[in-house]
Amino acid sequence: MKHLDKKTILSIIIVGMSLATAWAIRGQFGHEQGAAWAGGIGCLSVIMLAKREDWYNKAIKAAFAGAVGWGFGGMMSYGILVGYGKGTEFFNVYYGLFSLFIVGGLYGLVGGGLFGLALADNPEKKVKWHQLVVEMAVGGLIFYFLMVEQLGFAMTPPRSEAWGICAGSGLALIYFLSRNKQFSALRVAIYAGLGGGFGFAFGNFLQVLGNVAQIPFNMWNVMEYSLGFFGGIGMAYGTFTSSWKVENRNTRFTSTNLIIPTLGLLLLIPFFVWHQSFLMKDNTETLATIVNQPETWRLVVQLIALFIVLVLFIYWMKISSGKKKLENTAFTKKEISLLFISYFGSYIAYTILLTGSFLSFYRIEQFLYIVNFVIILALIPGSQAHFIPRPAKTNTWTKILLLMLAFFILLAFILINSHGEIGNAHKRFEWL
C-alpha cells in the first residue's frame, strides 16, 4: 500500500464503508435483489470518488452491471457454513471459514468483474455482452453438474448447492476477461473477490467471538458489514490501481447504454426488493410489538416504500430521457453525487420502514446505518482517488491468497479455544 497516497487510501476506505453499510442493510432483505441494490451502491461510490468526468456518462450502466454481478451471488446458501465456524473441531471450523471465503469471493469476483468490464467498455473496444452472458450461463451449468451432480461434492449440505453455478460462471468470467485482454477488469474482479472472501470469513470470526462474549449487538450484522467493507476495499483498490482508457466525455446516449440500465438499476432492483420484502413478507407481527393497529401501519409502510421507488425512478428516468434527446451532453459530478445519495438514502429508508425503526429504537443498528451514511457524506469532499496503475500479476494474487488461507488457520485455532459447545453449531465432518 506504500504506492497509495493518503487521499486515495481515504477514498478506498469510503468505498469500503459504503458497501459495508449497504451490505449490512442487505441482511434485512436478503437474496439476489437485496445484494444487487447494495452492490449498486458500492459501484456508484467508486465512480463518484474516482472523480473522472469521462466515467460519469457510464455511471448508471457500470453501477447496474456491478449490481447484477453482486446480486448474482445472492442465490448462494451460507447459513450452514456460518454454523461450522461455531464448532469445536479445527477441521470443521477451518472448513467453515474456507467455505465462507469461497462464497464471499464469488460475490466480489462476479460483481467486481462485471463492474470493471463496464468501465472498460468503450467504442474502440466494445464488450460483447451477449457472448459473455452465454459463456457465464454455460460455465455455471457445466461446473454445477460436474462438481455437484456427477462428482457429488456438496459444500453446504443439505442446503442448496447453487454456489456451484456461481463458481462456474465466475470461472467463465475470468476466462472471458483473460481471453479478451481486459486486464484492468480482471484486476478489479480478483481484488474484489479476495476482499469479499476475506471479509466473509473474518466476519464469521468476529460474529462467533461477539456471541461468545455476549455483546448485546446484532453480530450477524457485523459479519455482513465485514464482507461489504473488505469487498468494497478490494473493488476500489483494484479500480484505482488499474489503467483505464480516457474516453470522449460527449457520448451519444442510446437506450442500451442509458435507458435500460436506468430501468434496471433504479426501478427493477428496488421494485423487487419492495415486492419481496414489503408485499410478500408479513411484518405485522413486528409492528404489533411497537404500535396498535399493525395492519394499518403495514399498509402505510407498503405505500410509502412504493412511493420511494416510483419517485426515485421517475426523477432519474426524466433526467436520463433528457440526456438521450441531446447530442454532446454529459452527466455532471453533481448529478452523479445526487444519484449516489438518493440511491443509498432510499435503501436506508427501506430498512427503517421494514423494521419499524421509525417508530422505535429497539434496533440500534438501524440508526448506525444513518451514522455511517452521514460520515461517508462528510468524508467525500476531502477525498480524491489518484490512479496508480499496477501490473496484473498472478503470482502476487497467489501470495495474497496463501497468506489469507494461512491466516484462517490462526482464526480457527482462536475460535476452537474460545468456547465450548454453543447453539446453532454444525459439523461438516462427523467422523471428527
Short mmCIF file of C-alpha atoms in Angstrom, two decimals:
data_model
loop_
_atom_site.label_atom_id
_atom_site.label_comp_id
_atom_site.label_asym_id
_atom_site.label_seq_id
_atom_site.Cartn_x
_atom_site.Cartn_y
_atom_site.Cartn_z
CA MET A 1 0.00 0.00 0.00
CA LYS A 2 3.04 2.30 0.00
CA HIS A 3 2.26 3.32 -3.57
CA LEU A 4 -1.00 4.94 -2.46
CA ASP A 5 -1.28 8.48 -1.10
CA LYS A 6 -3.46 9.41 1.87
CA LYS A 7 -6.37 10.75 -0.18
CA THR A 8 -6.53 7.59 -2.27
CA ILE A 9 -6.45 5.42 0.86
CA LEU A 10 -9.26 7.54 2.29
CA SER A 11 -11.25 7.05 -0.92
CA ILE A 12 -10.76 3.29 -0.71
CA ILE A 13 -11.94 3.28 2.90
CA ILE A 14 -15.03 5.34 1.99
CA VAL A 15 -15.94 2.80 -0.70
CA GLY A 16 -15.47 0.06 1.88
CA MET A 17 -17.77 1.86 4.31
CA SER A 18 -20.36 2.45 1.58
CA LEU A 19 -20.58 -1.18 0.51
CA ALA A 20 -20.29 -2.35 4.13
CA THR A 21 -23.24 -0.24 5.25
CA ALA A 22 -25.30 -1.27 2.22
CA TRP A 23 -24.39 -4.94 2.69
CA ALA A 24 -25.37 -4.80 6.35
CA ILE A 25 -28.72 -3.35 5.26
CA ARG A 26 -28.92 -6.12 2.66
CA GLY A 27 -29.19 -8.64 5.51
CA GLN A 28 -32.67 -7.29 6.18
CA PHE A 29 -33.78 -8.09 2.62
CA GLY A 30 -31.57 -10.96 1.51
CA HIS A 31 -31.49 -12.85 -1.76
CA GLU A 32 -30.43 -11.53 -5.15
CA GLN A 33 -32.37 -8.27 -5.14
CA GLY A 34 -31.03 -7.12 -1.78
CA ALA A 35 -27.45 -7.91 -2.78
CA ALA A 36 -27.91 -6.16 -6.12
CA TRP A 37 -29.06 -2.90 -4.51
CA ALA A 38 -26.10 -2.99 -2.11
CA GLY A 39 -23.69 -3.78 -4.95
CA GLY A 40 -25.01 -0.89 -7.00
CA ILE A 41 -24.34 1.49 -4.10
CA GLY A 42 -20.76 0.21 -3.81
CA CYS A 43 -20.14 0.68 -7.53
CA LEU A 44 -21.57 4.20 -7.55
CA SER A 45 -19.28 5.14 -4.67
CA VAL A 46 -16.23 4.05 -6.69
CA ILE A 47 -17.26 6.18 -9.68
CA MET A 48 -18.07 9.16 -7.51
CA LEU A 49 -14.73 9.02 -5.67
CA ALA A 50 -12.77 8.43 -8.87
CA LYS A 51 -13.94 11.89 -9.99
CA ARG A 52 -13.28 11.06 -13.63
CA GLU A 53 -15.54 13.11 -15.87
CA ASP A 54 -15.32 10.52 -18.66
CA TRP A 55 -16.91 7.97 -16.32
CA TYR A 56 -19.99 9.99 -15.42
CA ASN A 57 -21.79 9.08 -18.64
CA LYS A 58 -21.31 5.37 -17.98
CA ALA A 59 -22.01 5.58 -14.24
CA ILE A 60 -25.52 4.14 -14.37
CA LYS A 61 -24.53 1.40 -16.81
CA ALA A 62 -21.45 0.41 -14.78
CA ALA A 63 -23.38 0.50 -11.49
CA PHE A 64 -26.11 -1.68 -12.98
CA ALA A 65 -23.57 -4.19 -14.30
CA GLY A 66 -21.89 -4.31 -10.90
CA ALA A 67 -25.26 -4.60 -9.15
CA VAL A 68 -26.18 -7.61 -11.30
CA GLY A 69 -22.82 -9.18 -10.53
CA TRP A 70 -23.00 -8.68 -6.77
CA GLY A 71 -26.65 -9.73 -6.81
CA PHE A 72 -25.87 -12.89 -8.79
CA GLY A 73 -24.28 -14.42 -5.71
CA GLY A 74 -27.48 -13.90 -3.75
CA MET A 75 -28.63 -17.35 -4.83
CA MET A 76 -25.94 -19.00 -2.67
CA SER A 77 -26.82 -20.50 0.72
CA TYR A 78 -24.38 -19.98 3.59
CA GLY A 79 -26.33 -20.39 6.84
CA ILE A 80 -24.86 -23.85 7.44
CA LEU A 81 -21.35 -22.54 6.73
CA VAL A 82 -21.73 -19.92 9.43
CA GLY A 83 -22.66 -22.73 11.84
CA TYR A 84 -19.42 -24.59 11.06
CA GLY A 85 -17.48 -21.63 12.41
CA LYS A 86 -19.18 -22.16 15.78
CA GLY A 87 -17.82 -25.69 16.16
CA THR A 88 -15.10 -27.01 18.43
CA GLU A 89 -13.08 -29.17 16.00
CA PHE A 90 -10.34 -27.46 14.00
CA PHE A 91 -11.10 -29.02 10.59
CA ASN A 92 -14.80 -28.28 10.84
CA VAL A 93 -14.16 -24.67 11.82
CA TYR A 94 -11.48 -24.16 9.18
CA TYR A 95 -13.76 -25.71 6.58
CA GLY A 96 -16.46 -23.20 7.55
CA LEU A 97 -14.08 -20.25 7.24
CA PHE A 98 -12.71 -21.52 3.93
CA SER A 99 -16.21 -22.10 2.52
CA LEU A 100 -17.30 -18.61 3.52
CA PHE A 101 -14.18 -17.32 1.80
CA ILE A 102 -15.39 -19.07 -1.37
CA VAL A 103 -18.90 -17.64 -1.10
CA GLY A 104 -17.75 -14.11 -0.31
CA GLY A 105 -15.10 -14.38 -3.01
CA LEU A 106 -17.70 -15.27 -5.62
CA TYR A 107 -19.81 -12.26 -4.65
CA GLY A 108 -16.85 -9.97 -5.23
CA LEU A 109 -15.40 -11.78 -8.22
CA VAL A 110 -18.52 -11.56 -10.37
CA GLY A 111 -19.63 -8.17 -9.03
CA GLY A 112 -16.22 -6.56 -9.40
CA GLY A 113 -15.61 -8.24 -12.76
CA LEU A 114 -18.81 -7.01 -14.39
CA PHE A 115 -18.34 -3.55 -12.91
CA GLY A 116 -14.77 -3.33 -14.20
CA LEU A 117 -15.82 -4.63 -17.60
CA ALA A 118 -18.47 -1.91 -17.90
CA LEU A 119 -15.84 0.71 -17.06
CA ALA A 120 -13.54 -0.73 -19.73
CA ASP A 121 -16.27 -0.86 -22.38
CA ASN A 122 -15.62 1.82 -25.00
CA PRO A 123 -16.30 2.41 -28.71
CA GLU A 124 -12.82 1.26 -29.70
CA LYS A 125 -13.03 -1.97 -27.72
CA LYS A 126 -16.67 -2.91 -27.33
CA VAL A 127 -17.57 -5.65 -24.90
CA LYS A 128 -19.60 -8.48 -26.40
CA TRP A 129 -22.06 -8.67 -23.54
CA HIS A 130 -24.32 -11.22 -25.23
CA GLN A 131 -21.35 -13.55 -25.66
CA LEU A 132 -20.31 -13.09 -22.05
CA VAL A 133 -23.81 -13.90 -20.79
CA VAL A 134 -23.89 -17.13 -22.80
CA GLU A 135 -20.42 -18.17 -21.64
CA MET A 136 -21.21 -17.49 -17.98
CA ALA A 137 -24.51 -19.39 -18.22
CA VAL A 138 -22.87 -22.40 -19.87
CA GLY A 139 -19.92 -22.27 -17.47
CA GLY A 140 -22.25 -22.23 -14.48
CA LEU A 141 -24.26 -25.21 -15.70
CA ILE A 142 -21.21 -27.30 -16.63
CA PHE A 143 -19.42 -26.68 -13.36
CA TYR A 144 -22.52 -27.35 -11.28
CA PHE A 145 -23.41 -30.64 -12.95
CA LEU A 146 -19.79 -31.80 -12.99
CA MET A 147 -18.91 -30.94 -9.39
CA VAL A 148 -22.24 -31.32 -7.63
CA GLU A 149 -24.30 -33.78 -9.66
CA GLN A 150 -21.57 -36.02 -11.09
CA LEU A 151 -18.77 -35.90 -8.52
CA GLY A 152 -21.19 -35.41 -5.66
CA PHE A 153 -19.26 -32.63 -3.94
CA ALA A 154 -21.61 -30.79 -1.59
CA MET A 155 -20.30 -27.70 0.19
CA THR A 156 -23.49 -26.77 2.07
CA PRO A 157 -25.50 -29.98 2.65
CA PRO A 158 -28.46 -30.24 2.98
CA ARG A 159 -28.96 -26.71 1.67
CA SER A 160 -28.83 -25.51 -1.93
CA GLU A 161 -25.54 -26.00 -3.77
CA ALA A 162 -26.09 -23.01 -6.04
CA TRP A 163 -22.56 -21.90 -5.21
CA GLY A 164 -21.53 -24.33 -7.97
CA ILE A 165 -23.41 -22.26 -10.56
CA CYS A 166 -21.77 -19.07 -9.30
CA ALA A 167 -18.33 -20.71 -9.29
CA GLY A 168 -18.70 -21.91 -12.88
CA SER A 169 -19.94 -18.51 -14.01
CA GLY A 170 -17.07 -16.83 -12.18
CA LEU A 171 -14.50 -19.06 -13.88
CA ALA A 172 -16.12 -18.33 -17.25
CA LEU A 173 -15.90 -14.60 -16.49
CA ILE A 174 -12.19 -14.88 -15.66
CA TYR A 175 -11.58 -16.77 -18.90
CA PHE A 176 -13.52 -14.15 -20.88
CA LEU A 177 -11.55 -11.28 -19.32
CA SER A 178 -8.21 -13.00 -19.88
CA ARG A 179 -9.00 -14.04 -23.45
CA ASN A 180 -10.11 -10.53 -24.40
CA LYS A 181 -7.15 -8.91 -22.62
CA GLN A 182 -9.42 -6.99 -20.25
CA PHE A 183 -6.73 -6.97 -17.59
CA SER A 184 -8.00 -3.92 -15.71
CA ALA A 185 -11.42 -5.51 -15.26
CA LEU A 186 -9.71 -8.76 -14.29
CA ARG A 187 -7.72 -6.92 -11.64
CA VAL A 188 -10.91 -5.43 -10.19
CA ALA A 189 -12.55 -8.87 -10.18
CA ILE A 190 -9.64 -10.56 -8.40
CA TYR A 191 -9.21 -7.95 -5.69
CA ALA A 192 -12.95 -7.63 -5.09
CA GLY A 193 -13.09 -11.43 -4.82
CA LEU A 194 -10.16 -11.61 -2.41
CA GLY A 195 -11.63 -8.78 -0.33
CA GLY A 196 -15.14 -10.22 -0.26
CA GLY A 197 -13.86 -13.69 0.61
CA PHE A 198 -11.61 -12.47 3.41
CA GLY A 199 -14.35 -10.20 4.73
CA PHE A 200 -16.90 -13.02 4.98
CA ALA A 201 -14.54 -15.42 6.75
CA PHE A 202 -13.20 -12.74 9.09
CA GLY A 203 -16.75 -11.54 9.73
CA ASN A 204 -17.73 -15.05 10.84
CA PHE A 205 -14.77 -14.98 13.23
CA LEU A 206 -15.97 -11.67 14.70
CA GLN A 207 -19.53 -12.92 14.91
CA VAL A 208 -18.62 -16.02 16.90
CA LEU A 209 -16.36 -14.13 19.31
CA GLY A 210 -19.02 -11.45 19.77
CA ASN A 211 -21.65 -14.05 20.61
CA VAL A 212 -19.29 -15.84 22.99
CA ALA A 213 -18.57 -12.54 24.73
CA GLN A 214 -22.34 -11.92 24.85
CA ILE A 215 -22.01 -8.49 23.28
CA PRO A 216 -25.55 -7.03 23.14
CA PHE A 217 -25.49 -6.33 19.43
CA ASN A 218 -26.57 -7.97 16.17
CA MET A 219 -23.32 -9.82 15.45
CA TRP A 220 -24.73 -11.28 12.23
CA ASN A 221 -24.86 -7.68 11.05
CA VAL A 222 -21.18 -7.31 11.98
CA MET A 223 -20.34 -10.27 9.75
CA GLU A 224 -22.26 -8.72 6.85
CA TYR A 225 -20.56 -5.38 7.40
CA SER A 226 -17.18 -7.11 7.26
CA LEU A 227 -17.95 -8.75 3.92
CA GLY A 228 -19.03 -5.45 2.40
CA PHE A 229 -16.15 -3.47 3.90
CA PHE A 230 -13.34 -5.68 2.65
CA GLY A 231 -15.16 -6.43 -0.60
CA GLY A 232 -15.56 -2.71 -1.21
CA ILE A 233 -11.92 -2.06 -0.35
CA GLY A 234 -10.84 -4.76 -2.80
CA MET A 235 -13.06 -3.41 -5.57
CA ALA A 236 -11.86 0.16 -5.03
CA TYR A 237 -8.19 -0.85 -4.80
CA GLY A 238 -8.46 -2.89 -7.99
CA THR A 239 -10.09 0.05 -9.77
CA PHE A 240 -7.71 2.76 -8.59
CA THR A 241 -4.60 0.69 -9.36
CA SER A 242 -5.62 -0.25 -12.89
CA SER A 243 -5.10 1.52 -16.20
CA TRP A 244 -8.24 2.84 -17.90
CA LYS A 245 -8.53 4.46 -21.28
CA VAL A 246 -9.59 8.12 -21.20
CA GLU A 247 -12.69 8.47 -23.36
CA ASN A 248 -14.50 11.28 -25.08
CA ARG A 249 -16.88 12.65 -22.48
CA ASN A 250 -19.51 13.68 -25.00
CA THR A 251 -21.31 10.43 -25.66
CA ARG A 252 -24.36 9.96 -27.83
CA PHE A 253 -26.72 8.17 -25.45
CA THR A 254 -28.84 5.25 -26.62
CA SER A 255 -31.44 3.09 -24.92
CA THR A 256 -28.81 0.38 -24.47
CA ASN A 257 -26.28 2.48 -22.63
CA LEU A 258 -28.68 4.66 -20.63
CA ILE A 259 -32.41 3.90 -20.55
CA ILE A 260 -32.15 0.14 -20.00
CA PRO A 261 -29.54 0.47 -17.20
CA THR A 262 -31.65 3.23 -15.61
CA LEU A 263 -34.69 0.97 -15.75
CA GLY A 264 -32.76 -1.92 -14.19
CA LEU A 265 -30.85 -0.03 -11.50
CA LEU A 266 -33.47 2.44 -10.39
CA LEU A 267 -36.76 0.59 -10.92
CA LEU A 268 -36.42 -3.18 -11.23
CA ILE A 269 -33.99 -3.77 -8.37
CA PRO A 270 -35.83 -1.51 -5.86
CA PHE A 271 -39.21 -2.84 -7.04
CA PHE A 272 -38.15 -6.47 -6.49
CA VAL A 273 -36.97 -5.53 -3.00
CA TRP A 274 -40.30 -3.82 -2.32
CA HIS A 275 -42.30 -6.74 -3.72
CA GLN A 276 -40.43 -9.43 -1.78
CA SER A 277 -39.93 -7.56 1.49
CA PHE A 278 -42.97 -5.31 1.85
CA LEU A 279 -45.68 -7.02 -0.18
CA MET A 280 -44.87 -10.74 0.13
CA LYS A 281 -43.43 -10.63 3.65
CA ASP A 282 -45.83 -10.02 6.53
CA ASN A 283 -44.21 -7.74 9.11
CA THR A 284 -47.38 -7.13 11.13
CA GLU A 285 -46.00 -9.26 13.97
CA THR A 286 -43.01 -6.95 14.23
CA LEU A 287 -45.18 -3.84 14.07
CA ALA A 288 -47.57 -5.28 16.66
CA THR A 289 -44.83 -5.10 19.29
CA ILE A 290 -44.47 -1.37 18.62
CA VAL A 291 -47.89 0.09 17.76
CA ASN A 292 -51.59 -0.62 17.85
CA GLN A 293 -53.38 -1.41 14.58
CA PRO A 294 -50.35 -3.07 12.96
CA GLU A 295 -52.33 -3.94 9.81
CA THR A 296 -52.99 -0.28 9.13
CA TRP A 297 -49.36 0.60 9.75
CA ARG A 298 -48.26 -2.20 7.42
CA LEU A 299 -50.36 -0.72 4.60
CA VAL A 300 -48.92 2.73 5.29
CA VAL A 301 -45.36 1.35 5.20
CA GLN A 302 -46.08 -0.50 1.94
CA LEU A 303 -47.38 2.64 0.25
CA ILE A 304 -44.54 4.86 1.47
CA ALA A 305 -41.96 2.31 0.29
CA LEU A 306 -43.64 2.05 -3.11
CA PHE A 307 -43.75 5.84 -3.35
CA ILE A 308 -39.98 5.99 -2.75
CA VAL A 309 -39.38 3.53 -5.61
CA LEU A 310 -41.57 5.46 -8.03
CA VAL A 311 -40.14 8.87 -7.16
CA LEU A 312 -36.58 7.56 -7.45
CA PHE A 313 -37.23 6.02 -10.84
CA ILE A 314 -39.37 8.79 -12.35
CA TYR A 315 -36.89 11.50 -11.34
CA TRP A 316 -33.87 9.76 -12.82
CA MET A 317 -35.72 8.49 -15.87
CA LYS A 318 -36.72 12.08 -16.60
CA ILE A 319 -33.09 13.18 -16.38
CA SER A 320 -31.91 10.21 -18.47
CA SER A 321 -34.54 10.79 -21.14
CA GLY A 322 -33.47 14.41 -21.38
CA LYS A 323 -29.85 13.38 -21.88
CA LYS A 324 -30.83 10.88 -24.57
CA LYS A 325 -32.50 13.56 -26.70
CA LEU A 326 -29.41 15.76 -26.83
CA GLU A 327 -26.09 15.45 -28.61
CA ASN A 328 -22.75 16.18 -26.97
CA THR A 329 -24.20 16.11 -23.48
CA ALA A 330 -22.95 14.56 -20.27
CA PHE A 331 -23.79 13.83 -16.68
CA THR A 332 -22.17 16.15 -14.21
CA LYS A 333 -20.34 15.46 -10.98
CA LYS A 334 -23.25 17.00 -9.09
CA GLU A 335 -25.75 14.66 -10.77
CA ILE A 336 -23.68 11.55 -10.01
CA SER A 337 -23.31 12.64 -6.39
CA LEU A 338 -27.06 13.14 -6.16
CA LEU A 339 -27.62 9.72 -7.72
CA PHE A 340 -25.39 8.10 -5.10
CA ILE A 341 -27.08 9.95 -2.24
CA SER A 342 -30.63 9.22 -3.41
CA TYR A 343 -29.96 5.56 -4.19
CA PHE A 344 -28.14 4.98 -0.90
CA GLY A 345 -30.62 7.03 1.12
CA SER A 346 -33.57 5.11 -0.34
CA TYR A 347 -32.02 1.82 0.77
CA ILE A 348 -31.61 3.14 4.31
CA ALA A 349 -35.21 4.37 4.27
CA TYR A 350 -36.34 0.89 3.23
CA THR A 351 -34.71 -0.88 6.16
CA ILE A 352 -36.00 1.75 8.61
CA LEU A 353 -39.53 1.25 7.26
CA LEU A 354 -39.40 -2.54 7.16
CA THR A 355 -38.14 -2.94 10.72
CA GLY A 356 -40.46 -0.30 12.11
CA SER A 357 -37.43 1.55 13.46
CA PHE A 358 -39.06 4.88 12.61
CA LEU A 359 -41.42 4.11 15.50
CA SER A 360 -38.99 2.57 17.98
CA PHE A 361 -35.30 2.44 18.92
CA TYR A 362 -35.36 -1.33 19.51
CA ARG A 363 -32.98 -1.98 16.56
CA ILE A 364 -29.96 0.20 17.31
CA GLU A 365 -28.02 -0.97 14.24
CA GLN A 366 -30.67 0.61 12.01
CA PHE A 367 -29.63 4.05 13.26
CA LEU A 368 -25.96 3.21 12.90
CA TYR A 369 -26.63 2.97 9.15
CA ILE A 370 -27.63 6.62 9.24
CA VAL A 371 -24.48 7.47 11.22
CA ASN A 372 -22.35 5.65 8.63
CA PHE A 373 -24.16 7.46 5.83
CA VAL A 374 -23.51 10.87 7.40
CA ILE A 375 -19.84 10.05 7.98
CA ILE A 376 -19.44 8.90 4.37
CA LEU A 377 -21.00 12.10 3.03
CA ALA A 378 -18.82 14.18 5.33
CA LEU A 379 -15.62 12.44 4.18
CA ILE A 380 -16.28 12.56 0.44
CA PRO A 381 -15.43 16.25 -0.18
CA GLY A 382 -11.90 15.78 1.22
CA SER A 383 -11.17 12.64 -0.78
CA GLN A 384 -9.59 12.29 -4.20
CA ALA A 385 -8.59 8.94 -5.63
CA HIS A 386 -5.43 9.06 -7.71
CA PHE A 387 -4.96 6.30 -10.25
CA ILE A 388 -1.67 4.46 -9.86
CA PRO A 389 -1.64 1.62 -12.41
CA ARG A 390 -0.10 -1.63 -11.27
CA PRO A 391 0.53 -4.75 -13.37
CA ALA A 392 -1.82 -7.72 -13.18
CA LYS A 393 0.41 -10.39 -11.67
CA THR A 394 -0.96 -13.83 -10.87
CA ASN A 395 1.94 -14.59 -8.53
CA THR A 396 1.01 -11.58 -6.37
CA TRP A 397 -2.59 -12.74 -6.19
CA THR A 398 -1.44 -16.26 -5.32
CA LYS A 399 0.70 -14.96 -2.44
CA ILE A 400 -2.20 -12.93 -1.08
CA LEU A 401 -4.46 -15.98 -1.32
CA LEU A 402 -1.99 -18.21 0.51
CA LEU A 403 -1.48 -15.61 3.24
CA MET A 404 -5.24 -15.41 3.77
CA LEU A 405 -5.62 -19.18 3.96
CA ALA A 406 -2.75 -19.32 6.47
CA PHE A 407 -4.38 -16.54 8.50
CA PHE A 408 -7.59 -18.58 8.64
CA ILE A 409 -5.61 -21.31 10.42
CA LEU A 410 -4.88 -18.84 13.21
CA LEU A 411 -8.52 -17.74 13.31
CA ALA A 412 -9.71 -21.34 13.52
CA PHE A 413 -7.37 -22.09 16.44
CA ILE A 414 -8.58 -18.99 18.29
CA LEU A 415 -12.21 -19.95 17.73
CA ILE A 416 -11.96 -23.54 18.93
CA ASN A 417 -10.21 -22.37 22.09
CA SER A 418 -12.63 -19.54 22.80
CA HIS A 419 -15.71 -21.58 23.68
CA GLY A 420 -17.28 -24.95 24.27
CA GLU A 421 -20.46 -26.18 22.63
CA ILE A 422 -22.66 -23.27 21.55
CA GLY A 423 -26.04 -23.01 19.88
CA ASN A 424 -26.52 -23.38 16.14
CA ALA A 425 -23.13 -25.01 15.69
CA HIS A 426 -22.84 -27.51 12.81
CA LYS A 427 -20.44 -30.31 11.95
CA ARG A 428 -19.35 -30.95 8.37
CA PHE A 429 -17.20 -33.98 9.16
CA GLU A 430 -18.98 -36.26 11.61
CA TRP A 431 -16.01 -38.61 11.91
CA LEU A 432 -14.00 -35.98 13.81
#
